[in-house]
Amino acid sequence: MKHLIASTLALALSLPAIAQEAEPEPATPTSVVAAAQDSEWIAIAPDDLLVMDLAPDSYGSDRRVVIQLIPPPFSQPWVENIRTLARAHWWDGTSINRVQDNYVTQWGDVTEEKPVPIGIESPSIPYEVRLPRTYSLNEAGIDHETATFTEARIIGSRDSYASLVGTVAGWPVAMSLDAAWPIHCYGYVGVGRSYAPDTGTGAELYTIIGQPQRHMDRNLAVVGRIIDGMEHLSSLPRGSGELGFYSEEEAHLRTPILSVRLASEMEDAPSFEYLSTESQSFAAYVAVRANRDDAFYTVPAGGVDVCNVEVPVRRVDAEPQS
Amino acid sequence: MKHLIASTLALALSLPAIAQEAEPEPATPTSVVAAAQDSEWIAIAPDDLLVMDLAPDSYGSDRRVVIQLIPPPFSQPWVENIRTLARAHWWDGTSINRVQDNYVTQWGDVTEEKPVPIGIESPSIPYEVRLPRTYSLNEAGIDHETATFTEARIIGSRDSYASLVGTVAGWPVAMSLDAAWPIHCYGYVGVGRSYAPDTGTGAELYTIIGQPQRHMDRNLAVVGRIIDGMEHLSSLPRGSGELGFYSEEEAHLRTPILSVRLASEMEDAPSFEYLSTESQSFAAYVAVRANRDDAFYTVPAGGVDVCNVEVPVRRVDAEPQS
């Protein structure tokens, strides 16, 4: 009603025509993404999509989780292991074994004795990537603003864990002046491991189900993110054993994993796109995330945590997920 | 085995005595808290504890959630409203009506028509508090370190949402040079409201069940935090209606609230303490959170997000919760 009243008053007082126009609705993250051009969306390759089907829930409803694997230059040896494990149907018949509140949900072989395919090894490479010259950064105008470099977009320099945070090729990253590494935001998927120097193979995976666990950055391999069905991992009953593992008395709480497949090997695979992090709409999205100022929010923050800039993803195949 | 092998080698080579001693175990957040003195823990007043009993879960197990209310100088009109509502047993028979993944779980009267007790109003005060002179801050040595001021401890200045973040009287806060405000970390409880200038009464409450939603800071009133039973709110099925509200078809998913009581009004109330944020042990805890360097972590972050410095809380009454 507010806008209508203002417009009526303007007419009555014969104010200039511009005052008679309804004010545009303030931009919100949702409205900015809805207004993005089709050309700003990028298809996710079927080889980068991992489809995990869990046993139906207690109401008999299907539970499907879709994971997008991280692209080069990050974590590629683990990502390739994961593709090999999926092609071997290695996860079929395994289970979700750990749910620790405000920390992680973790899945894999509960016996820890199931052999992995030949060639699957724990990679011996660092978790960070040296930045090639095309990523070269400078400090101009990066505070609370976005600036486009060749491939890296800076979101901010006020981060507790790194000099700079931003995006590279659709993924949130932390950066120093000569390196970048993927980070542990909500719904991001990492590789479980034993004590260093073990780095894990990728057979044991976890996802963050609470606040970002950024102290894990550069200590464990980030290999992907949940882009659909996250609620099937975040709403599971928490385990009462050490570190949130289900105890033997809670063995019935372990959710069976029916299958894990690459979309490239499925006949009825779902399809997804993500909003290019180099697009104008993504820049606008970051800005509005950092400056909520609409009908509900009255004090814009002036900044945003890199994990709160969730990269928009949309499903594009015609058939709804069962 | 590593330490044992090192010790044996030292003996064989006749190194100085100090080399023969086993290295102390590296400090972890858990070990630092376990080593805190009893004098560093502060009892939570029974008037600051809100005990919410939900209907039993599908296995028949009790579900109890304990909320610690925020102390002065923050949000006191809402906190006093909440005490009044609890004494009136206002929440008994209400329900959890909204669970939005990576956002909030929200509870209250689903009809939005239940009258509140006389005198309960939506306060007209700002969400931030002007800092009295005793909180005066300076910029010396605050980056990645803790420094004790009269009542405020600085955790960092590399925060996306505020100039400074730290703790005041046991609570994480954001600060400018002359104001402080409580923040929306995981498990923190805020007051639902309609569009501004409404600020809510406190009858409708929510808690953060995913990443911190810091853009809500100074836009909604933070009134408490879940200190026990958080899993009963975070693991609920997500609602499929708008904003994660349960749709009418999902009405059976609304968890009934049996009762909400102040501990000061209960005969068998649980008792809790929190680790003083002005204590030496808390300072050590912040430092080790920012610099994980133990058997598992090999790359210390050198900083920590204020929300990842969860203030330690422990239960101290003899009887375990049913």
XYZ file of C-alpha atoms in Angstrom:
644
model
C 0.000 0.000 0.000
C 2.829 2.428 0.729
C 3.744 3.020 -2.898
C 0.118 3.454 -3.923
C -0.458 6.113 -1.275
C 2.661 8.016 -2.314
C 1.554 7.975 -5.938
C -1.905 9.316 -5.110
C -0.431 12.144 -3.072
C 1.885 13.058 -5.926
C -1.042 13.378 -8.289
C -2.973 15.516 -5.836
C -0.034 17.869 -5.350
C 0.833 18.022 -9.068
C 4.396 16.982 -8.445
C 6.672 16.342 -11.440
C 5.848 13.212 -13.405
C 8.845 11.300 -12.112
C 7.426 11.335 -8.629
C 4.308 9.597 -9.871
C 6.187 6.495 -10.991
C 6.153 3.588 -8.601
C 9.547 3.042 -7.017
C 11.241 -0.063 -8.388
C 11.301 -2.981 -5.970
C 14.694 -3.118 -4.232
C 17.005 -5.792 -5.586
C 17.357 -9.003 -3.596
C 19.716 -11.933 -4.233
C 16.740 -13.839 -5.643
C 15.667 -11.051 -7.999
C 19.209 -10.525 -9.305
C 19.616 -14.219 -10.107
C 16.163 -14.376 -11.707
C 17.131 -11.489 -14.001
C 20.369 -13.109 -15.195
C 20.632 -13.753 -18.939
C 20.662 -17.350 -20.178
C 24.088 -16.632 -21.658
C 25.445 -16.053 -18.153
C 24.668 -19.614 -17.071
C 27.186 -22.391 -17.681
C 26.220 -26.046 -18.140
C 27.855 -28.470 -15.721
C 29.523 -31.309 -17.623
C 27.971 -34.744 -16.923
C 31.417 -36.014 -15.942
C 31.434 -33.401 -13.176
C 28.115 -34.563 -11.686
C 27.941 -37.346 -9.140
C 24.454 -38.680 -8.374
C 24.113 -40.459 -5.016
C 20.873 -42.329 -4.307
C 20.235 -43.107 -0.645
C 17.721 -45.626 0.671
C 14.205 -44.115 0.860
C 13.324 -42.227 4.042
C 10.910 -43.456 6.698
C 7.978 -42.162 4.623
C 9.189 -44.145 1.596
C 10.343 -41.052 -0.302
C 13.389 -41.232 -2.548
C 16.510 -39.399 -1.431
C 18.833 -38.216 -4.174
C 21.932 -36.101 -3.576
C 23.766 -34.453 -6.477
C 27.408 -33.432 -6.114
C 29.245 -31.133 -8.503
C 32.940 -32.051 -8.714
C 35.478 -29.241 -8.565
C 37.143 -28.275 -11.866
C 40.848 -27.797 -12.603
C 43.198 -26.598 -11.270
C 41.921 -27.795 -7.878
C 42.167 -31.265 -6.294
C 42.249 -33.102 -9.616
C 43.975 -36.340 -8.494
C 41.212 -36.921 -5.911
C 38.494 -35.946 -8.384
C 39.841 -38.485 -10.880
C 39.898 -41.140 -8.143
C 36.259 -40.339 -7.382
C 35.299 -40.798 -11.030
C 37.079 -44.159 -11.033
C 35.321 -45.235 -7.833
C 31.931 -44.196 -9.258
C 32.538 -46.103 -12.516
C 33.443 -49.169 -10.430
C 30.173 -48.732 -8.462
C 32.393 -48.803 -5.393
C 30.016 -46.895 -3.099
C 27.004 -49.095 -3.858
C 26.119 -50.858 -0.614
C 28.180 -48.554 1.587
C 26.565 -46.119 4.040
C 26.515 -42.808 5.865
C 28.414 -43.516 9.044
C 28.976 -40.202 10.790
C 26.792 -37.161 11.438
C 28.328 -34.649 13.856
C 26.176 -31.620 14.594
C 27.516 -28.308 13.253
C 30.366 -30.199 11.627
C 30.152 -32.971 9.026
C 28.150 -35.826 7.536
C 30.545 -38.525 6.318
C 30.046 -41.587 4.124
C 31.971 -44.545 2.803
C 32.759 -48.137 3.769
C 32.005 -48.564 7.482
C 34.286 -51.615 7.727
C 37.232 -49.624 6.301
C 38.304 -52.924 4.699
C 36.657 -52.785 1.297
C 39.458 -52.785 -1.294
C 39.576 -49.864 -3.708
C 40.188 -50.404 -7.432
C 43.784 -50.853 -8.563
C 45.449 -47.517 -9.170
C 43.518 -45.607 -6.528
C 46.078 -44.001 -4.249
C 46.319 -41.154 -1.790
C 47.832 -38.285 -3.852
C 51.032 -36.599 -2.695
C 50.368 -33.053 -3.807
C 49.672 -29.858 -1.846
C 46.099 -28.684 -1.277
C 46.855 -25.261 -2.699
C 47.583 -24.274 -6.265
C 50.283 -21.821 -7.306
C 48.568 -19.078 -9.227
C 49.632 -18.744 -12.855
C 50.348 -15.232 -14.053
C 46.869 -14.853 -15.505
C 45.503 -14.761 -11.967
C 47.810 -11.925 -10.914
C 46.122 -9.753 -8.313
C 46.524 -6.262 -7.071
C 45.222 -4.609 -3.970
C 43.276 -1.807 -5.655
C 39.646 -1.514 -4.730
C 39.221 -4.965 -3.312
C 37.787 -4.064 0.065
C 34.050 -4.786 0.128
C 33.938 -4.664 -3.651
C 34.264 -7.036 -6.505
C 36.880 -6.656 -9.172
C 37.333 -8.887 -12.152
C 40.754 -10.286 -12.884
C 41.454 -12.636 -15.747
C 39.804 -15.535 -13.989
C 39.640 -14.657 -10.311
C 36.955 -12.398 -8.890
C 37.812 -10.838 -5.529
C 34.978 -10.763 -3.001
C 36.898 -9.347 -0.068
C 40.066 -8.987 1.922
C 38.418 -8.986 5.349
C 38.599 -12.738 5.878
C 39.865 -14.375 9.049
C 41.649 -17.156 7.201
C 43.277 -15.647 4.104
C 44.555 -12.411 2.562
C 41.934 -12.515 -0.166
C 38.784 -14.446 -0.903
C 36.897 -14.653 -4.149
C 35.887 -17.012 -6.896
C 37.720 -18.879 -9.624
C 35.809 -20.704 -12.349
C 32.587 -20.851 -10.346
C 34.097 -21.829 -7.005
C 34.786 -19.896 -3.815
C 38.496 -19.823 -3.052
C 40.914 -18.253 -0.638
C 44.037 -16.666 -2.014
C 47.412 -15.345 -1.097
C 49.301 -13.260 -3.617
C 50.682 -16.339 -5.358
C 48.390 -19.243 -4.473
C 44.719 -20.192 -4.278
C 42.885 -23.015 -2.551
C 39.276 -24.224 -2.348
C 37.453 -23.765 0.950
C 35.079 -25.526 3.326
C 31.705 -23.779 3.071
C 28.331 -25.302 3.966
C 27.566 -28.210 1.648
C 31.107 -28.447 0.316
C 32.537 -31.950 -0.011
C 35.974 -33.024 1.173
C 38.098 -36.150 1.368
C 38.386 -37.960 4.686
C 41.856 -39.095 5.606
C 44.016 -40.514 8.366
C 46.872 -38.564 9.962
C 49.172 -36.643 7.632
C 51.005 -37.340 5.366
C 47.956 -39.384 4.302
C 45.699 -37.261 2.099
C 42.903 -39.796 1.548
C 41.882 -41.443 -1.711
C 38.396 -39.991 -2.131
C 36.593 -43.193 -1.113
C 35.708 -41.608 2.234
C 33.852 -38.313 1.753
C 32.262 -35.711 4.039
C 30.225 -32.555 3.681
C 29.967 -29.552 5.996
C 26.533 -29.413 7.698
C 26.992 -26.337 9.908
C 29.163 -23.273 9.959
C 32.056 -23.247 7.490
C 35.049 -25.145 8.871
C 37.721 -23.020 7.328
C 40.484 -24.372 9.566
C 40.217 -27.493 7.370
C 41.272 -25.440 4.325
C 44.670 -26.586 3.021
C 44.502 -29.493 5.465
C 42.020 -31.664 3.581
C 41.109 -31.893 -0.107
C 37.937 -30.096 -1.207
C 36.550 -32.015 -4.184
C 32.999 -30.809 -4.725
C 29.764 -29.384 -3.410
C 26.200 -30.562 -2.939
C 24.003 -28.807 -5.503
C 20.774 -30.733 -4.912
C 19.367 -32.791 -2.040
C 21.578 -31.324 0.694
C 18.704 -31.711 3.157
C 19.084 -35.506 2.904
C 22.542 -35.177 4.469
C 21.994 -32.254 6.846
C 18.796 -33.501 8.517
C 20.022 -36.980 9.443
C 20.034 -37.995 13.104
C 23.311 -37.110 14.791
C 25.548 -39.971 15.913
C 26.274 -40.325 19.614
C 29.643 -42.041 19.195
C 33.004 -40.279 19.194
C 33.188 -37.544 16.519
C 29.522 -38.156 15.692
C 30.027 -41.668 14.302
C 27.023 -43.921 14.821
C 27.794 -46.366 17.630
C 27.154 -50.072 17.179
C 23.887 -49.656 19.110
C 22.925 -47.054 16.497
C 23.859 -49.190 13.486
C 20.233 -48.930 12.291
C 20.759 -45.167 11.841
C 23.405 -45.636 9.151
C 21.700 -44.609 5.911
C 22.376 -47.144 3.138
C 23.831 -45.785 -0.099
C 22.090 -47.544 -2.977
C 24.279 -46.192 -5.755
C 26.666 -43.433 -6.766
C 26.958 -42.731 -10.500
C 28.526 -40.143 -12.760
C 25.776 -38.384 -14.697
C 27.769 -39.252 -17.824
C 26.973 -42.914 -17.204
C 23.234 -42.495 -16.511
C 20.401 -42.679 -19.010
C 18.108 -40.320 -17.110
C 20.692 -38.046 -15.543
C 19.628 -34.650 -14.213
C 21.209 -31.538 -15.763
C 22.342 -28.378 -13.976
C 23.843 -24.994 -14.753
C 25.676 -22.531 -12.527
C 25.801 -18.771 -12.808
C 29.174 -17.765 -14.221
C 31.196 -16.108 -11.476
C 32.710 -13.897 -14.165
C 29.282 -12.591 -15.257
C 27.801 -9.161 -14.610
C 24.862 -10.752 -12.827
C 27.162 -12.544 -10.417
C 28.894 -9.236 -9.634
C 25.485 -7.686 -8.935
C 24.554 -10.698 -6.825
C 27.674 -10.308 -4.668
C 26.955 -6.597 -4.230
C 23.362 -7.136 -3.110
C 24.399 -9.975 -0.792
C 26.804 -7.537 0.862
C 24.244 -4.741 1.026
C 20.799 -6.097 1.853
C 18.569 -3.061 1.813
C 15.024 -4.045 0.950
C 11.638 -4.160 2.641
C 12.957 -6.480 5.353
C 16.557 -5.395 5.954
C 17.319 -1.878 7.103
C 21.013 -2.003 8.069
C 23.174 -3.166 5.121
C 26.300 -4.972 6.304
C 28.639 -3.466 3.730
C 30.382 -6.798 3.314
C 29.728 -10.499 3.011
C 31.494 -13.681 4.008
C 32.731 -15.609 0.983
C 30.743 -18.677 2.106
C 27.536 -16.621 2.162
C 27.951 -15.896 -1.544
C 26.491 -19.248 -2.563
C 27.095 -19.708 -6.273
C 23.632 -19.956 -7.877
C 22.840 -23.322 -9.456
C 19.683 -24.285 -11.355
C 18.271 -27.523 -12.672
C 17.584 -27.419 -16.403
C 16.292 -30.822 -17.497
C 12.569 -31.076 -18.107
C 11.775 -34.054 -15.909
C 11.423 -33.325 -12.229
C 13.476 -35.475 -9.905
C 11.456 -38.411 -8.630
C 54.718 -44.546 17.322
C 56.548 -41.478 16.054
C 57.386 -40.082 19.488
C 58.509 -43.456 20.792
C 60.879 -43.957 17.885
C 62.352 -40.478 18.349
C 62.908 -41.171 22.036
C 64.710 -44.461 21.381
C 67.011 -42.823 18.866
C 67.841 -40.079 21.334
C 68.889 -42.639 23.928
C 71.056 -44.504 21.447
C 72.840 -41.351 20.401
C 73.300 -40.090 23.982
C 71.618 -36.771 23.267
C 70.995 -34.385 26.170
C 68.368 -35.496 28.661
C 65.738 -33.088 27.372
C 65.640 -34.898 24.054
C 64.705 -38.119 25.827
C 61.506 -36.697 27.245
C 58.381 -37.426 25.305
C 57.158 -34.327 23.505
C 54.034 -32.916 25.116
C 50.882 -33.575 23.163
C 50.014 -30.508 21.056
C 47.205 -28.404 22.498
C 43.759 -28.796 20.946
C 40.604 -26.790 21.686
C 39.365 -29.773 23.709
C 42.549 -30.108 25.759
C 42.675 -26.383 26.538
C 39.080 -26.375 27.789
C 39.643 -29.555 29.807
C 42.606 -27.892 31.543
C 40.657 -24.756 32.544
C 40.439 -24.070 36.287
C 37.056 -24.378 37.996
C 37.392 -20.703 38.944
C 37.347 -19.781 35.251
C 33.843 -21.188 34.764
C 30.800 -19.016 35.454
C 27.419 -20.394 36.521
C 24.486 -19.465 34.276
C 21.672 -17.953 36.338
C 18.468 -20.055 36.321
C 16.583 -16.980 35.110
C 18.811 -16.992 32.027
C 18.006 -20.616 31.130
C 14.993 -21.528 29.025
C 14.142 -25.238 28.884
C 12.048 -26.290 25.870
C 10.634 -29.821 25.819
C 9.536 -31.063 22.401
C 7.299 -34.062 21.760
C 9.284 -37.327 21.782
C 10.901 -38.369 18.504
C 9.740 -41.302 16.356
C 11.727 -43.689 18.560
C 9.961 -42.367 21.671
C 13.038 -40.531 22.972
C 12.650 -37.252 24.843
C 13.836 -34.094 23.096
C 14.959 -31.272 25.368
C 16.490 -28.019 24.107
C 18.164 -25.589 26.520
C 18.559 -21.932 25.583
C 20.812 -19.471 27.382
C 19.367 -15.944 27.270
C 21.714 -13.090 26.430
C 22.794 -10.855 29.339
C 22.768 -7.056 29.537
C 23.421 -4.786 27.783
C 22.056 -6.683 24.764
C 18.420 -7.133 23.671
C 17.014 -6.827 27.166
C 13.435 -5.759 26.309
C 12.974 -8.903 24.195
C 14.657 -11.074 26.816
C 12.261 -9.763 29.465
C 9.326 -10.449 27.119
C 10.574 -14.015 26.709
C 10.709 -14.515 30.473
C 7.142 -13.227 30.738
C 5.976 -15.549 27.952
C 7.688 -18.531 29.609
C 6.106 -17.751 32.998
C 2.714 -17.570 31.248
C 3.416 -21.003 29.667
C 2.638 -19.254 26.397
C 4.619 -21.653 24.147
C 2.983 -24.806 25.570
C 1.014 -26.362 22.738
C 2.712 -24.325 20.003
C 5.037 -25.927 17.448
C 8.070 -25.773 15.211
C 6.719 -24.450 11.944
C 9.666 -23.682 9.707
C 12.904 -25.501 8.911
C 14.834 -23.982 6.009
C 18.047 -25.761 5.108
C 21.247 -23.826 5.795
C 19.146 -21.061 7.329
C 16.775 -21.289 10.306
C 14.468 -23.438 12.391
C 11.590 -21.287 13.678
C 8.938 -21.893 16.326
C 5.879 -20.232 17.807
C 2.145 -20.084 17.233
C 1.394 -21.409 13.749
C -1.979 -19.622 13.658
C -0.319 -16.269 14.419
C -3.497 -15.450 16.323
C -2.715 -16.574 19.849
C -2.847 -13.456 22.060
C 0.280 -12.590 24.014
C 0.110 -11.547 27.671
C -0.760 -7.923 28.416
C 2.330 -5.728 28.346
C 4.182 -7.748 25.705
C 5.095 -5.327 22.949
C 7.547 -5.049 20.112
C 10.369 -2.890 21.557
C 11.391 0.323 19.803
C 15.114 0.309 20.487
C 18.112 -0.207 18.195
C 19.739 -3.627 17.922
C 23.161 -2.201 18.745
C 24.453 -0.856 22.039
C 26.548 2.288 22.394
C 29.726 1.228 24.134
C 30.297 2.886 27.504
C 33.776 4.226 28.100
C 34.834 1.086 29.939
C 34.736 -0.773 26.628
C 37.055 1.724 24.944
C 39.127 0.024 22.313
C 42.380 0.714 20.608
C 43.839 -0.772 17.483
C 47.073 -2.077 18.987
C 47.792 -5.733 18.454
C 44.301 -6.816 17.564
C 45.008 -8.557 14.300
C 44.909 -12.327 14.740
C 45.495 -11.911 18.457
C 43.433 -11.541 21.554
C 43.768 -8.570 23.834
C 41.869 -8.025 27.022
C 40.040 -4.750 27.494
C 37.960 -3.982 30.521
C 35.167 -6.213 29.358
C 35.591 -6.775 25.650
C 38.059 -9.276 24.243
C 39.051 -8.694 20.644
C 39.253 -11.812 18.490
C 39.996 -10.150 15.176
C 39.619 -7.275 12.783
C 39.470 -9.386 9.624
C 35.705 -9.785 9.597
C 33.505 -9.219 6.543
C 30.720 -7.575 8.554
C 32.323 -5.333 11.176
C 35.485 -3.436 12.075
C 36.113 -5.628 15.086
C 34.800 -8.889 16.464
C 35.274 -10.304 19.904
C 33.453 -11.254 23.062
C 31.656 -9.320 25.784
C 30.489 -11.087 28.934
C 30.593 -14.541 27.381
C 29.024 -13.654 24.049
C 30.415 -13.147 20.558
C 29.833 -9.613 19.349
C 30.694 -7.363 16.472
C 31.942 -3.875 17.228
C 32.604 -0.518 15.746
C 34.674 1.967 17.724
C 31.645 3.136 19.691
C 29.031 0.370 19.479
C 28.642 -3.370 19.850
C 25.961 -5.823 18.757
C 25.305 -9.549 19.171
C 25.652 -11.738 16.107
C 23.997 -14.635 14.285
C 26.265 -17.661 14.706
C 25.179 -21.308 14.436
C 22.735 -22.145 17.210
C 22.109 -18.507 18.114
C 18.505 -17.543 18.756
C 16.764 -14.481 17.330
C 13.344 -12.855 17.313
C 11.128 -13.303 14.258
C 9.357 -10.184 13.082
C 7.317 -8.640 10.308
C 8.601 -5.792 8.132
C 10.397 -2.928 9.880
C 9.715 -0.922 11.980
C 8.303 -4.030 13.687
C 10.994 -5.655 15.831
C 9.020 -8.670 17.066
C 7.942 -9.453 20.602
C 9.961 -12.609 21.237
C 6.973 -14.956 20.902
C 8.268 -16.081 17.496
C 11.839 -17.382 17.731
C 14.361 -18.903 15.324
C 17.816 -20.416 15.495
C 20.526 -20.574 12.836
C 20.989 -24.157 11.550
C 23.660 -23.598 8.887
C 26.319 -21.064 8.158
C 26.200 -17.872 10.229
C 23.707 -15.385 8.783
C 25.583 -12.259 9.693
C 23.546 -10.039 7.340
C 20.798 -10.421 9.966
C 23.009 -8.676 12.551
C 21.510 -5.323 13.575
C 18.389 -6.230 11.590
C 16.877 -8.701 14.040
C 17.217 -9.106 17.805
C 19.622 -11.822 19.024
C 18.308 -13.045 22.382
C 20.107 -16.280 23.184
C 21.846 -19.435 22.067
C 21.176 -23.154 22.212
C 23.544 -24.715 24.748
C 22.071 -28.227 24.824
C 19.943 -30.290 22.459
C 20.707 -28.297 19.307
C 20.484 -31.511 17.275
C 16.744 -31.631 18.004
C 16.325 -28.412 16.001
C 18.998 -28.893 13.315
C 18.077 -32.434 12.236
C 14.359 -31.832 11.664
C 12.930 -32.457 8.199
C 13.101 -29.356 6.024
C 9.806 -27.713 5.042
C 8.902 -27.568 1.367
C 6.738 -24.432 1.611
C 7.946 -20.919 0.978
C 10.925 -19.976 3.206
C 10.994 -23.534 4.528
C 7.643 -23.342 6.328
C 5.844 -26.667 6.486
C 2.995 -26.641 3.981
C -0.497 -27.712 5.017
C 0.194 -31.132 3.454
C 3.186 -31.359 5.772
C 1.324 -30.331 8.918
C 2.276 -33.680 10.491
C 5.936 -32.576 10.339
C 5.391 -29.673 12.741
C 7.046 -30.748 15.981
C 4.792 -30.046 18.985
C 6.285 -27.988 21.803
C 5.165 -29.535 25.082
C 6.481 -26.811 27.371
C 8.937 -23.954 27.706
C 10.044 -23.052 31.228
C 12.603 -20.841 32.897
C 14.980 -23.019 34.906
C 14.193 -20.750 37.844
C 10.653 -22.139 37.828
C 11.555 -25.828 37.552
C 12.122 -28.277 40.394
C 14.552 -30.462 38.473
C 16.203 -27.831 36.315
C 19.538 -28.596 34.660
C 22.536 -26.401 35.549
C 25.228 -25.110 33.230
C 28.418 -23.055 33.336
C 30.290 -21.243 30.586
C 33.988 -20.557 30.328
C 34.626 -16.908 31.160
C 35.609 -15.093 28.004
C 37.883 -12.927 30.144
C 39.807 -15.939 31.465
C 43.326 -17.027 30.544
C 41.995 -20.359 29.356
C 39.601 -18.694 26.945
C 42.492 -16.656 25.514
C 44.456 -19.874 25.031
C 41.388 -21.504 23.483
C 41.036 -18.685 20.930
C 44.731 -18.960 20.079
C 44.623 -22.705 19.480
C 41.407 -22.409 17.465
C 43.222 -19.932 15.215
C 46.339 -22.091 14.970
C 45.439 -25.763 14.786
C 48.775 -27.532 14.662
C 48.445 -31.020 16.031
C 48.649 -34.611 14.820
C 45.860 -34.018 12.289
C 46.298 -30.409 11.126
C 49.495 -29.341 9.419
C 48.664 -25.856 8.051
C 47.551 -23.494 10.866
C 45.156 -20.838 9.573
C 46.591 -17.972 11.623
C 43.089 -16.660 12.272
C 39.602 -17.763 13.163
C 36.086 -16.618 12.413
C 34.363 -15.257 15.506
C 31.535 -17.781 15.058
C 34.034 -20.653 15.101
C 35.119 -19.618 18.595
C 32.190 -21.386 20.232
C 32.076 -20.329 23.874
C 32.567 -23.534 25.915
C 29.568 -24.556 28.025
C 29.344 -27.506 30.410
C 26.546 -29.157 32.339
C 27.220 -29.292 36.051
C 24.212 -30.890 37.764
C 24.626 -34.499 38.833
C 21.562 -36.000 37.199
C 21.862 -36.729 33.492
C 19.134 -35.371 31.273
C 16.417 -37.955 30.691
